[in-house]
JSON list of C-alpha atoms and ligand atoms in Angstrom, two decimals:
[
{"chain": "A", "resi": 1, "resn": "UNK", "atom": "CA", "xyz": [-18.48, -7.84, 12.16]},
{"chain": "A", "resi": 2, "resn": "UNK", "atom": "CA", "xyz": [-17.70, -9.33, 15.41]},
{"chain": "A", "resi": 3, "resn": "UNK", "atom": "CA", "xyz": [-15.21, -8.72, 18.31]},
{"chain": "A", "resi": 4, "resn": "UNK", "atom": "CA", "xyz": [-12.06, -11.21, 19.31]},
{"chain": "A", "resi": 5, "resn": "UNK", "atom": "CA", "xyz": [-13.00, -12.82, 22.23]},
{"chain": "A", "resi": 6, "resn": "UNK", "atom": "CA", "xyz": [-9.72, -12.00, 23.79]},
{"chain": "A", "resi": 7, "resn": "UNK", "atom": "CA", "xyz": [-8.98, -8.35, 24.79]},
{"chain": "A", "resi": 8, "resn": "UNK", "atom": "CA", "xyz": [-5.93, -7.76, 22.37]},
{"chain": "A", "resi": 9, "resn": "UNK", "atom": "CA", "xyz": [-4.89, -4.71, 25.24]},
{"chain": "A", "resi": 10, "resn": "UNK", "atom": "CA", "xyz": [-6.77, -5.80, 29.09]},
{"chain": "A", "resi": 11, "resn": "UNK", "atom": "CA", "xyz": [-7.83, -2.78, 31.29]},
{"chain": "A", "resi": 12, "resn": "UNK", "atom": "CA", "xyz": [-5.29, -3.97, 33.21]},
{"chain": "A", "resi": 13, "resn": "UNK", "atom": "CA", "xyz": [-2.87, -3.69, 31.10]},
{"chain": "A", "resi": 14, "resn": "UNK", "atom": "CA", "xyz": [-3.95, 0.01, 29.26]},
{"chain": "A", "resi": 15, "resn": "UNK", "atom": "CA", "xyz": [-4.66, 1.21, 32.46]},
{"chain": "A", "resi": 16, "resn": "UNK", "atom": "CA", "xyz": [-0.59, 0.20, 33.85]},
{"chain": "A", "resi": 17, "resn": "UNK", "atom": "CA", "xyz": [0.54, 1.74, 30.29]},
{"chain": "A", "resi": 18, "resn": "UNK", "atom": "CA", "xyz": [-1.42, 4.99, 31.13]},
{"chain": "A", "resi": 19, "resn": "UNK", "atom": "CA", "xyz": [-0.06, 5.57, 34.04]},
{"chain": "A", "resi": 20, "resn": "UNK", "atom": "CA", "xyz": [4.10, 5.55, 32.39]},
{"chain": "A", "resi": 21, "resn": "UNK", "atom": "CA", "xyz": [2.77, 7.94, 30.25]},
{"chain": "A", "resi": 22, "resn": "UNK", "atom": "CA", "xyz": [1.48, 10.23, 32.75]},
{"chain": "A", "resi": 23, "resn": "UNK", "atom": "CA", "xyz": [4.78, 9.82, 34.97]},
{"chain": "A", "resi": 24, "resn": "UNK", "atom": "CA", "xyz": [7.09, 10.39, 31.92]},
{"chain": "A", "resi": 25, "resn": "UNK", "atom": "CA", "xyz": [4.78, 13.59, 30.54]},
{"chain": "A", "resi": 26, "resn": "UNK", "atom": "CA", "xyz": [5.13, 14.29, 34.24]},
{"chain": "A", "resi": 27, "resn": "UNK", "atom": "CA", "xyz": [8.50, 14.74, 34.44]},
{"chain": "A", "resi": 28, "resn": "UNK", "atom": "CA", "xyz": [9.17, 15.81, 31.20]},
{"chain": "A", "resi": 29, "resn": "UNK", "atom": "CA", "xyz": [6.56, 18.96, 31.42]},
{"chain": "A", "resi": 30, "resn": "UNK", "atom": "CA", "xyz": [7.17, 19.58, 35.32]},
{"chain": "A", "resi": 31, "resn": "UNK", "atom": "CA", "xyz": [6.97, 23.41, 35.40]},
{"chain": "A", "resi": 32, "resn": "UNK", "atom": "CA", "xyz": [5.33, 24.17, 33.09]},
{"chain": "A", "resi": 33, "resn": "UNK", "atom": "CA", "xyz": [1.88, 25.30, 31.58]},
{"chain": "A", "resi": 34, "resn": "UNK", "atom": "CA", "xyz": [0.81, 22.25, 29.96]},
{"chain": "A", "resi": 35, "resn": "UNK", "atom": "CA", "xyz": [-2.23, 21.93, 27.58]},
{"chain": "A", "resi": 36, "resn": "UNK", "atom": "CA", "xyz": [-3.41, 18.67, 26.82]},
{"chain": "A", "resi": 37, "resn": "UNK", "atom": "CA", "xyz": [-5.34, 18.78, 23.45]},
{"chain": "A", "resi": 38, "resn": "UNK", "atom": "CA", "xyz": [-7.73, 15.97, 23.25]},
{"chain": "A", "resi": 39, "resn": "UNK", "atom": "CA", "xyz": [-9.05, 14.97, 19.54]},
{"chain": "A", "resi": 40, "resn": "UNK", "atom": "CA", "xyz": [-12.84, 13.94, 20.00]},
{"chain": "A", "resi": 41, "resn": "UNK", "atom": "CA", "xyz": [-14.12, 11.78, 20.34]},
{"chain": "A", "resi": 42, "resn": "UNK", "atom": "CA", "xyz": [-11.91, 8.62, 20.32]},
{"chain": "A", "resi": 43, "resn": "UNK", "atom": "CA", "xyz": [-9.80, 9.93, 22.35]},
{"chain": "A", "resi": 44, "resn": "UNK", "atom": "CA", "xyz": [-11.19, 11.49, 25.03]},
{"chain": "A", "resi": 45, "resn": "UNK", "atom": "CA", "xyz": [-11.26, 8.22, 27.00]},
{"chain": "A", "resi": 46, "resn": "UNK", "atom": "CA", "xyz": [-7.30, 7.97, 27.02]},
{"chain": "A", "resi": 47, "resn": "UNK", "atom": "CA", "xyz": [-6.95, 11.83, 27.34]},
{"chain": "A", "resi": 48, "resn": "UNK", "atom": "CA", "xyz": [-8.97, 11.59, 30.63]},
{"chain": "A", "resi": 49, "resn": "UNK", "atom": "CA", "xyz": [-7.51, 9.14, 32.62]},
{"chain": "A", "resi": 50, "resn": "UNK", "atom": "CA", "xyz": [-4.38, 10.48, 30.81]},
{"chain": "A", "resi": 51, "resn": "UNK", "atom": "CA", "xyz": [-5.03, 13.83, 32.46]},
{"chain": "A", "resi": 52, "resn": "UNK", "atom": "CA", "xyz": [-6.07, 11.82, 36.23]},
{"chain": "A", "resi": 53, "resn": "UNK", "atom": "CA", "xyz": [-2.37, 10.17, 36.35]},
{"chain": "A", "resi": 54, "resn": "UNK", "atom": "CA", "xyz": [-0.50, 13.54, 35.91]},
{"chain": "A", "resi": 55, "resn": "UNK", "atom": "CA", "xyz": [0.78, 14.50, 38.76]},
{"chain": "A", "resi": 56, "resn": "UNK", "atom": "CA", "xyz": [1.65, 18.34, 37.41]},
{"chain": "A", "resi": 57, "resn": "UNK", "atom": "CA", "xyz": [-1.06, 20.70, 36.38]},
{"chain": "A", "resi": 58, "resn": "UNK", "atom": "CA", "xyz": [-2.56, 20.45, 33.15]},
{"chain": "A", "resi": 59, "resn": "UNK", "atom": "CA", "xyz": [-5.36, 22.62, 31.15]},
{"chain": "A", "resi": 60, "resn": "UNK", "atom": "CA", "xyz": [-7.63, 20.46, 29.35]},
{"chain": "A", "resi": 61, "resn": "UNK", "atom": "CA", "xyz": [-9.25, 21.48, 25.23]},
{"chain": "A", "resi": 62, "resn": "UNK", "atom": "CA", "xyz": [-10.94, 19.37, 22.86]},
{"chain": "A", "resi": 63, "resn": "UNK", "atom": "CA", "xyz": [-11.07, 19.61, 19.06]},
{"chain": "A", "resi": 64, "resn": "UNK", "atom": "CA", "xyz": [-13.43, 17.13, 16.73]},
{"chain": "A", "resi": 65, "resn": "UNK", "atom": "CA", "xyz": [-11.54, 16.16, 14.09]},
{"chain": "A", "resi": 66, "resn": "UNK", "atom": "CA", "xyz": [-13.45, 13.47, 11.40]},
{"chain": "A", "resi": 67, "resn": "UNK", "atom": "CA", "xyz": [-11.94, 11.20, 9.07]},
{"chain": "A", "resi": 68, "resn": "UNK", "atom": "CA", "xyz": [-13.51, 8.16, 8.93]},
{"chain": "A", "resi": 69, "resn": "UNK", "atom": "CA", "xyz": [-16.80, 6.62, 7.98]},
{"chain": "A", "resi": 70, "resn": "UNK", "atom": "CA", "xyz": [-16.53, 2.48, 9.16]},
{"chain": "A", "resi": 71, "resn": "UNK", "atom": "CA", "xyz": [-13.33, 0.74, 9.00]},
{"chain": "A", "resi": 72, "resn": "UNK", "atom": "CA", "xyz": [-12.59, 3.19, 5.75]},
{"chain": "A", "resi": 73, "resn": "UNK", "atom": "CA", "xyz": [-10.50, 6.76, 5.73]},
{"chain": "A", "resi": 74, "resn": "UNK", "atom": "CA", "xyz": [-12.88, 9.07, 4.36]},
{"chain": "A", "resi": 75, "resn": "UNK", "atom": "CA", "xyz": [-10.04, 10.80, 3.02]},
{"chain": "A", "resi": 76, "resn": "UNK", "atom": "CA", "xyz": [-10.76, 14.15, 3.87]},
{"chain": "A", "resi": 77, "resn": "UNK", "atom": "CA", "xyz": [-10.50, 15.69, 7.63]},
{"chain": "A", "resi": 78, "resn": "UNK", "atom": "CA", "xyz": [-13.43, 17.78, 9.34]},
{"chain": "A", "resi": 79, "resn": "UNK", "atom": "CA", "xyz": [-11.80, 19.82, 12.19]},
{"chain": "A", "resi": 80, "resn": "UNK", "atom": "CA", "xyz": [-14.14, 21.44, 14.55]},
{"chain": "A", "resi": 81, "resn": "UNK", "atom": "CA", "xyz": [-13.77, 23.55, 17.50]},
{"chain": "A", "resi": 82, "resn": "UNK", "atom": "CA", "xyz": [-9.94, 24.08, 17.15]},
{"chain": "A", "resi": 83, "resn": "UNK", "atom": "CA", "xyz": [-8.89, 25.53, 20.63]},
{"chain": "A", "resi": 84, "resn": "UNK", "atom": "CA", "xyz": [-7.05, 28.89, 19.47]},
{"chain": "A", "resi": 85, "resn": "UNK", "atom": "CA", "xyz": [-6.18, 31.98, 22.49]},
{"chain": "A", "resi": 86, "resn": "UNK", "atom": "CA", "xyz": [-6.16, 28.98, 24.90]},
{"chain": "A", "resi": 87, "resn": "UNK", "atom": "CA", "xyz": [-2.92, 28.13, 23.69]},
{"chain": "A", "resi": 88, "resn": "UNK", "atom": "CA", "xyz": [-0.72, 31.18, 23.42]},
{"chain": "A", "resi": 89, "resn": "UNK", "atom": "CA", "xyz": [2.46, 30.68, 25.79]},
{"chain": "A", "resi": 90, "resn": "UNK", "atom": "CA", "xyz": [1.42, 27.37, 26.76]},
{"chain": "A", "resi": 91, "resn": "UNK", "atom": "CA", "xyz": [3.05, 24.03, 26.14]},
{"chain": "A", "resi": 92, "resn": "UNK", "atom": "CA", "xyz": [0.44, 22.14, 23.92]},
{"chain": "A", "resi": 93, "resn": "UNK", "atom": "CA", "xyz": [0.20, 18.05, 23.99]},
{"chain": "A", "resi": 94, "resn": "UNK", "atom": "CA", "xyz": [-2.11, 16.64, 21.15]},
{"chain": "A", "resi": 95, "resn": "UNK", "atom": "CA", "xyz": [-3.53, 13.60, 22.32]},
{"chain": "A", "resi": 96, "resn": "UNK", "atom": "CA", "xyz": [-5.07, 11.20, 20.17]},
{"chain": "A", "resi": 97, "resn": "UNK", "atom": "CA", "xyz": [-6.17, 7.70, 19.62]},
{"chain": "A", "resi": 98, "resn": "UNK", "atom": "CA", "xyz": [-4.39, 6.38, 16.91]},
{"chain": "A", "resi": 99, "resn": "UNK", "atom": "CA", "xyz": [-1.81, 7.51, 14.82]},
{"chain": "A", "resi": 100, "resn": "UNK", "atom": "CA", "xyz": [-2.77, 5.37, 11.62]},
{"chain": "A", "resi": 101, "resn": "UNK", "atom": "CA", "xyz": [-1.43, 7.36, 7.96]},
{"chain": "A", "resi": 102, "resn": "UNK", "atom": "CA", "xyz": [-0.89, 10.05, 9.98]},
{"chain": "A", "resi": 103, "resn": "UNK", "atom": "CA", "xyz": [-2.95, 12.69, 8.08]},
{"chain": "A", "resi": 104, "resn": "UNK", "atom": "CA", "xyz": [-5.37, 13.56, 10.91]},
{"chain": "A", "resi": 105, "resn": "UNK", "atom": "CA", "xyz": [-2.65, 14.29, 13.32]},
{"chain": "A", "resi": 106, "resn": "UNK", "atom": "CA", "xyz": [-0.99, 16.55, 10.58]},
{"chain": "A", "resi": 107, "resn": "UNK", "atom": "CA", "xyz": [-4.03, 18.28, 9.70]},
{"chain": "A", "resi": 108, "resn": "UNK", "atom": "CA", "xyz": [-4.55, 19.19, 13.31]},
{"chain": "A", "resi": 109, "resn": "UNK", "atom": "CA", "xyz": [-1.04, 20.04, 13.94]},
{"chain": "A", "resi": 110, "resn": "UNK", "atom": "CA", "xyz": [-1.16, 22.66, 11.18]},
{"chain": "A", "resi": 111, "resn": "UNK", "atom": "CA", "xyz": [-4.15, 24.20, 12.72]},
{"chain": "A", "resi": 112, "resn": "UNK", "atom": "CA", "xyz": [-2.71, 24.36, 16.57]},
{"chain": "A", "resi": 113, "resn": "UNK", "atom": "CA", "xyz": [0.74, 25.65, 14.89]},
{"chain": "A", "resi": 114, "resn": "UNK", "atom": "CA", "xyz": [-1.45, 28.61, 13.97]},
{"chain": "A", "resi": 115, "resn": "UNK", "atom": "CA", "xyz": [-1.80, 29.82, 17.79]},
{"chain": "A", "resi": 116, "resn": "UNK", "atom": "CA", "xyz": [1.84, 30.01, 18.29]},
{"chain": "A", "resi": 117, "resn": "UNK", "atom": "CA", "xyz": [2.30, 27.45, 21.06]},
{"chain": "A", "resi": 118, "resn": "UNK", "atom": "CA", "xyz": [5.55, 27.66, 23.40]},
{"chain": "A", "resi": 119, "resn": "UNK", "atom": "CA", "xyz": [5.85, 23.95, 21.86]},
{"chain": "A", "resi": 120, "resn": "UNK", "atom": "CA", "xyz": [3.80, 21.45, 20.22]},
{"chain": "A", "resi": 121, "resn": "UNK", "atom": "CA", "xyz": [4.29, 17.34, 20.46]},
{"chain": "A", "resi": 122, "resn": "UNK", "atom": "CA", "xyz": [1.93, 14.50, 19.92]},
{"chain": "A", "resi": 123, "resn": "UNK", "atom": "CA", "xyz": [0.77, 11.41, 22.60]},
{"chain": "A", "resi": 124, "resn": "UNK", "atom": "CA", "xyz": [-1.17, 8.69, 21.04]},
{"chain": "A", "resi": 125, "resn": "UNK", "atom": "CA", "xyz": [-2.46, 5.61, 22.47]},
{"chain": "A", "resi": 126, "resn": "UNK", "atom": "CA", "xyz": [-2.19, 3.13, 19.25]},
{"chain": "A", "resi": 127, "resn": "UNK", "atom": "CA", "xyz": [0.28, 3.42, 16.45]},
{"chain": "A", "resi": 128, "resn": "UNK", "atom": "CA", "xyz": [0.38, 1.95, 13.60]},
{"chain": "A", "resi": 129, "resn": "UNK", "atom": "CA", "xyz": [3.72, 2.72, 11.97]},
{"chain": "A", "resi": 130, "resn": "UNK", "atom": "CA", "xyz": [3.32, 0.61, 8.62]},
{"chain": "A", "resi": 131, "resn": "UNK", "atom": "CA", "xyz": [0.09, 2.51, 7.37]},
{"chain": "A", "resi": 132, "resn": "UNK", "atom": "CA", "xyz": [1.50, 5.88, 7.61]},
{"chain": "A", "resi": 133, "resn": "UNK", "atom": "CA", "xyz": [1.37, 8.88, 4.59]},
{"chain": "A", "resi": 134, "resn": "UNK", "atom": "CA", "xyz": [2.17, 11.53, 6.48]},
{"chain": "A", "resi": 135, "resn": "UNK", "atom": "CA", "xyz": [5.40, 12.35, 7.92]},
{"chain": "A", "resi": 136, "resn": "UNK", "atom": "CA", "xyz": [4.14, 12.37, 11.37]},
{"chain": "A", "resi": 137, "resn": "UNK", "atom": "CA", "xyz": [5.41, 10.79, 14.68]},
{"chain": "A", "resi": 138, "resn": "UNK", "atom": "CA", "xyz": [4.93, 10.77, 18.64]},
{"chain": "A", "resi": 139, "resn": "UNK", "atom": "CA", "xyz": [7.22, 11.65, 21.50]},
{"chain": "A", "resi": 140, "resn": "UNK", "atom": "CA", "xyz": [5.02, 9.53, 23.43]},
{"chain": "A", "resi": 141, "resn": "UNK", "atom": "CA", "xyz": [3.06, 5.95, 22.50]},
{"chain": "A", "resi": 142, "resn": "UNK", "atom": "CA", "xyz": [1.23, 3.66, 24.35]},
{"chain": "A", "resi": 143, "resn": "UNK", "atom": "CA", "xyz": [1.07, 0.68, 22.22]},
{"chain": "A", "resi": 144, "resn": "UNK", "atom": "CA", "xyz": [2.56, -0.22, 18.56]},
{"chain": "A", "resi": 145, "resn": "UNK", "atom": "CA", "xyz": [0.25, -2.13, 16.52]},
{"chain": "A", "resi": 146, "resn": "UNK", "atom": "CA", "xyz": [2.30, -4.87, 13.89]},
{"chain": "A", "resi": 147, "resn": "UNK", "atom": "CA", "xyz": [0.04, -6.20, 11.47]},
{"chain": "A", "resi": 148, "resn": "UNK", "atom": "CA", "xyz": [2.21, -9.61, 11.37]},
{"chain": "A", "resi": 149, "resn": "UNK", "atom": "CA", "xyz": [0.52, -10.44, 14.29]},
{"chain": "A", "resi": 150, "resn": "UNK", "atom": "CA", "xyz": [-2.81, -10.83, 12.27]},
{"chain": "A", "resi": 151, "resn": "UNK", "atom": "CA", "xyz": [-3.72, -11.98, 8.54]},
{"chain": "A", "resi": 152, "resn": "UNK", "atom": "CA", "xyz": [-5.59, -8.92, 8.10]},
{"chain": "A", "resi": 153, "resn": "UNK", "atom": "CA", "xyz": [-5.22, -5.58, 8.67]},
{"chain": "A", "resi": 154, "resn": "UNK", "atom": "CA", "xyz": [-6.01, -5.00, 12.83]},
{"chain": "A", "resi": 155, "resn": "UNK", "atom": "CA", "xyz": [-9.15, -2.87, 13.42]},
{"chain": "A", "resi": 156, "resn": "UNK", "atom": "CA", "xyz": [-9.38, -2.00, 17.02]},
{"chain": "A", "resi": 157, "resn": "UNK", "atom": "CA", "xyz": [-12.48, -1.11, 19.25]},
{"chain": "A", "resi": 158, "resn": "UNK", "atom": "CA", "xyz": [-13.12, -0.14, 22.69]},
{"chain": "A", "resi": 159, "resn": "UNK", "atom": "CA", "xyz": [-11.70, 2.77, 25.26]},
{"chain": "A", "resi": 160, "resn": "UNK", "atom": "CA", "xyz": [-12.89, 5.25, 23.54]},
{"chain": "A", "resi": 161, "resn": "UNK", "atom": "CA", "xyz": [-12.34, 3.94, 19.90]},
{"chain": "A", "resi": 162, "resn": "UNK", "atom": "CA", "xyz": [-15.40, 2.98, 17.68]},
{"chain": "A", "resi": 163, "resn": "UNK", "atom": "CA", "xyz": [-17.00, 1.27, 14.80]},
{"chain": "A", "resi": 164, "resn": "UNK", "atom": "CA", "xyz": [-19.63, 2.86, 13.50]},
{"chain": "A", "resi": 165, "resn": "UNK", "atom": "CA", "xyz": [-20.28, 4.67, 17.14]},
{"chain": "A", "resi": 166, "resn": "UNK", "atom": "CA", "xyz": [-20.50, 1.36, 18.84]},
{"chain": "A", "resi": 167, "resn": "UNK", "atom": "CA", "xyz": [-17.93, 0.20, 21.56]},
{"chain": "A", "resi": 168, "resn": "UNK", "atom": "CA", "xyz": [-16.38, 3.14, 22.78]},
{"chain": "A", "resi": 169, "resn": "UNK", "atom": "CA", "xyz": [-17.37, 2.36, 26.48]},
{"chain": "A", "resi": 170, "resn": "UNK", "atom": "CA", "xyz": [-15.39, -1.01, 26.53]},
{"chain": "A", "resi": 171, "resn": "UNK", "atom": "CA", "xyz": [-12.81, -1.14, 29.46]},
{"chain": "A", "resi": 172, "resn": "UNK", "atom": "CA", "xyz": [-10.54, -2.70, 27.53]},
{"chain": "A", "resi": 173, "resn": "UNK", "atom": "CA", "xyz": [-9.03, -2.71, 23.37]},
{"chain": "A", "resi": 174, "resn": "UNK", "atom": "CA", "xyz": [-10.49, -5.90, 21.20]},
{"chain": "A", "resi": 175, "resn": "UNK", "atom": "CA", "xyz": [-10.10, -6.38, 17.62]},
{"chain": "A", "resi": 176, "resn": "UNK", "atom": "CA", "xyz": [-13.15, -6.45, 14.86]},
{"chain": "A", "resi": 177, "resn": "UNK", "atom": "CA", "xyz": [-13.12, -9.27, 12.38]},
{"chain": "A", "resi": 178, "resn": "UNK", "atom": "CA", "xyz": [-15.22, -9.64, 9.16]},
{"chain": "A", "resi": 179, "resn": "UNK", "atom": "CA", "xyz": [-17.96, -12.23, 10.08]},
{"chain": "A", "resi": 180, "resn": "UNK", "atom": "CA", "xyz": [-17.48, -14.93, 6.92]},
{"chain": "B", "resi": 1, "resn": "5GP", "atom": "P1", "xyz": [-5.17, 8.80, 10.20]},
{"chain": "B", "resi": 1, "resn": "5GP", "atom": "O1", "xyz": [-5.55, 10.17, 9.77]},
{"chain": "B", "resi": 1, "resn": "5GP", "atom": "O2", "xyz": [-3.91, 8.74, 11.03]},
{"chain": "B", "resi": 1, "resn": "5GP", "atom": "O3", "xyz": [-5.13, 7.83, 9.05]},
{"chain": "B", "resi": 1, "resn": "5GP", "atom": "O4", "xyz": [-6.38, 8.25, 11.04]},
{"chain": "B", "resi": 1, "resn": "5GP", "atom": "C1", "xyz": [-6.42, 8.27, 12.39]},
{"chain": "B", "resi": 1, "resn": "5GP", "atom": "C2", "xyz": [-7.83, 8.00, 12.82]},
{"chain": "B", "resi": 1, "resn": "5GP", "atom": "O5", "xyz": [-8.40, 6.87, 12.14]},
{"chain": "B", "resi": 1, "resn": "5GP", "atom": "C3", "xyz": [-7.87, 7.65, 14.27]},
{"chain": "B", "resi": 1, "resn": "5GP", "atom": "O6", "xyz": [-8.03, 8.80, 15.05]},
{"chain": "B", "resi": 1, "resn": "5GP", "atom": "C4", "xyz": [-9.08, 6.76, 14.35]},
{"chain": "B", "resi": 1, "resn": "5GP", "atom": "O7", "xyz": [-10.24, 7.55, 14.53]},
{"chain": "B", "resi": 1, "resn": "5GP", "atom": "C5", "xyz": [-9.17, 6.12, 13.01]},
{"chain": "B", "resi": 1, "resn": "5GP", "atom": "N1", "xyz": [-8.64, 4.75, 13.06]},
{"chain": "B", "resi": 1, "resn": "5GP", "atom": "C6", "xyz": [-7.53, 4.27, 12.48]},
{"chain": "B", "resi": 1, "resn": "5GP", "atom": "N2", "xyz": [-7.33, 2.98, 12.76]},
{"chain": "B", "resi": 1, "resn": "5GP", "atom": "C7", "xyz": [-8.38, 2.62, 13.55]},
{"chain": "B", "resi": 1, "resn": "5GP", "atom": "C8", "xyz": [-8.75, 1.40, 14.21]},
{"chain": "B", "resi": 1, "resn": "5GP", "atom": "O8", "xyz": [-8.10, 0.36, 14.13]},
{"chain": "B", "resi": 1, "resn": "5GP", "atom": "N3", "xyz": [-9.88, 1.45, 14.95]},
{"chain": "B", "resi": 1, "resn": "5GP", "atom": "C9", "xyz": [-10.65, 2.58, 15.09]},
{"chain": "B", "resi": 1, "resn": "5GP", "atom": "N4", "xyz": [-11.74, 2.50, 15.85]},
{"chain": "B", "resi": 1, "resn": "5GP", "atom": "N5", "xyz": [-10.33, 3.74, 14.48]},
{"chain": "B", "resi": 1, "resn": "5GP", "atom": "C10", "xyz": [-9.21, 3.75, 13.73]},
{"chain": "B", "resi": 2, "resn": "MG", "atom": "MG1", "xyz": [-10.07, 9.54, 15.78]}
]
């Protein structure tokens, strides 16, 4: 496997598109007691300069949810550490990586529903609205992903997102190709 040589998202660029988010979540949750809900560990990058560019208050929990082995779903979804009394009366944002079937951010959403949240909504960084299963969508996305930009199906790397554990701690997104 190797990476595109161009950045298909710069730091520039995610880091501009990070900021909107936090101004819109911002307005949108002035007031009140926010809880962002970070899904580990892909997106714990994006969740924490998500949670620097807010200028409200915000409580910050992480979950591990796992559901993929390589570029592959692994079909079924490990959820670990699911935040529970930390949520009671409090406005909960999920905030995850990529929104890909959609059967992560399901499973998770089930599990948060549990605690009785004042409300519950969903901020991911990627989506990619062709591959989803799950009837699943976000109030607030970074960046839409359309496969007609690329012969193959896009597999993304870097700020926070991995293959195979590698890459998380680039600045900025790049695709992974098969090396032929
Ligand atoms: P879903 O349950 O929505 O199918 O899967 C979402 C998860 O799959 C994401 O949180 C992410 O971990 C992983 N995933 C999906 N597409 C990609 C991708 O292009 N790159 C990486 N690194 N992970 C991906
Ligand atoms: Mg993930």
């Amino acid at each position: 496997m190797r990476l595109s040589e161009q950045p298909l998202f710069s730091e520039e660029t995610i880091q501009a598109r990070v900021r909107e988010l936090a101004a819109e979540i911002s307005l949108d949750y002035a007031g009140k007691p926010l809880v962002l809900v970070s899904v580990l560990k892909g997106a714990a990058v994006f969740a924490s300069d998500l949670l620097r560019s807010l200028v409200i208050p915000a409580e910050l929990e992480f979950l591990r949810a796992k559901s993929y082995a390589g570029t592959q779903s692994a079909g079924t979804i490990l959820l670990h550490h699911v935040p529970g009394e930390e949520l009671k009366n409090k406005d909960v944002l999920l905030i995850e990586d990529i929104l890909d079937t959609g059967e992560t951010i399901a499973a998770v959403l089930e599990k948060l529903r549990a605690h009785k949240p004042v409300s519950l909504a969903v901020c991911v960084l990627l989506d990619k609205p062709h591959r989803r299963a799950a009837d699943i969508s976000a109030r607030y996305t970074g960046f839409r992903l359309n496969p007609r930009t690329s012969s193959d199906e896009l597999f993304v790397v870097g700020y926070g997102l991995d293959y195979d554990e590698a890459y998380r701690g680039l600045r900025a997104i790049y695709t992974l190709h098969e090396t032929r």
